[in-house]
C-alpha positions as semicolon CSV with decimal commas, in nm:
position;residue;x (nm);y (nm);z (nm)
1;M;5,497;1,440;6,231
2;S;5,692;1,222;6,465
3;R;5,475;1,289;6,745
4;K;5,143;1,106;6,563
5;I;5,374;0,850;6,417
6;L;5,394;0,763;6,782
7;Y;5,067;0,812;6,897
8;N;4,928;0,593;6,611
9;A;5,212;0,347;6,747
10;V;5,054;0,327;7,075
11;A;4,705;0,395;7,008
12;V;4,779;0,039;6,773
13;A;4,942;-0,120;7,071
14;L;4,728;-0,076;7,372
15;G;4,483;-0,176;7,092
16;V;4,644;-0,517;7,082
17;A;4,648;-0,545;7,360
18;V;4,318;-0,539;7,452
19;G;4,230;-0,763;7,192
20;V;4,429;-1,033;7,356
21;A;4,347;-0,962;7,717
22;L;3,985;-1,006;7,592
23;S;4,060;-1,285;7,408
24;I;4,173;-1,502;7,701
25;K;3,871;-1,596;7,817
26;P;3,737;-1,731;7,555
27;W;4,028;-1,945;7,451
28;Q;4,045;-2,078;7,802
29;A;3,720;-2,155;7,773
30;Y;3,790;-2,349;7,424
31;H;4,002;-2,562;7,576
32;D;3,846;-2,646;7,825
33;Q;3,560;-2,758;7,601
34;R;3,776;-2,951;7,340
35;I;3,919;-3,158;7,682
36;K;3,516;-3,240;7,754
37;A;3,452;-3,332;7,399
38;D;3,743;-3,522;7,341
39;D;3,680;-3,740;7,647
40;A;3,328;-3,774;7,549
41;I;3,449;-3,946;7,227
42;S;3,666;-4,153;7,374
43;R;3,392;-4,330;7,663
44;A;3,166;-4,353;7,342
45;A;3,387;-4,488;7,135
46;E;3,475;-4,780;7,374
47;M;3,128;-4,805;7,494
48;Q;3,069;-4,897;7,109
49;R;3,340;-5,120;7,097
50;R;3,204;-5,291;7,416
51;Q;2,901;-5,321;7,313
52;S;2,999;-5,536;7,032
53;E;3,209;-5,745;7,183
54;L;2,881;-5,822;7,420
55;A;2,704;-5,868;7,119
56;R;2,951;-6,153;7,000
57;E;2,915;-6,291;7,298
58;K;2,580;-6,303;7,322
59;A;2,597;-6,503;6,953
60;L;2,823;-6,768;7,062
61;L;2,563;-6,819;7,354
62;D;2,253;-6,847;7,177
63;T;2,445;-7,158;6,997
64;P;2,363;-7,492;7,126
65;L;2,768;-7,510;7,180
66;G;2,779;-7,225;7,417
67;K;2,470;-7,370;7,592
68;E;2,721;-7,654;7,676
69;K;3,065;-7,472;7,680
70;Q;2,836;-7,273;7,976
71;A;2,747;-7,542;8,126
72;R;3,011;-7,702;8,124
73;E;3,227;-7,484;8,296
74;K;2,916;-7,423;8,543
75;G;2,995;-7,796;8,598
76;F;2,745;-7,966;8,449
77;V;2,856;-8,299;8,281
78;R;2,617;-8,497;8,025
79;P;2,477;-8,819;8,125
80;G;2,712;-9,079;8,143
81;E;2,976;-8,895;8,158
82;T;3,261;-8,848;8,361
83;P;3,388;-8,522;8,531
84;V;3,754;-8,507;8,495
85;D;3,967;-8,296;8,729
86;K;4,200;-8,018;8,567
87;P;4,550;-8,016;8,776
């Protein structure tokens, strides 16, 4: 009877070892895919943030005040104004 228990224990241990050995590669693939997915999610979030930032900038530049600001940054002055050099 003890021999039967020993054989059963060896069979169970062997089954567990084979199961673990066969599951290593799928877990590595899962880990690699998870890293890629997390990277894609963070890049998408960054792109979305940048897109909303650009939309705000465009909305500002589409206003008369934004157009004037942009023109003054390029050195344009209104007729009759004298440019002041900044130190």
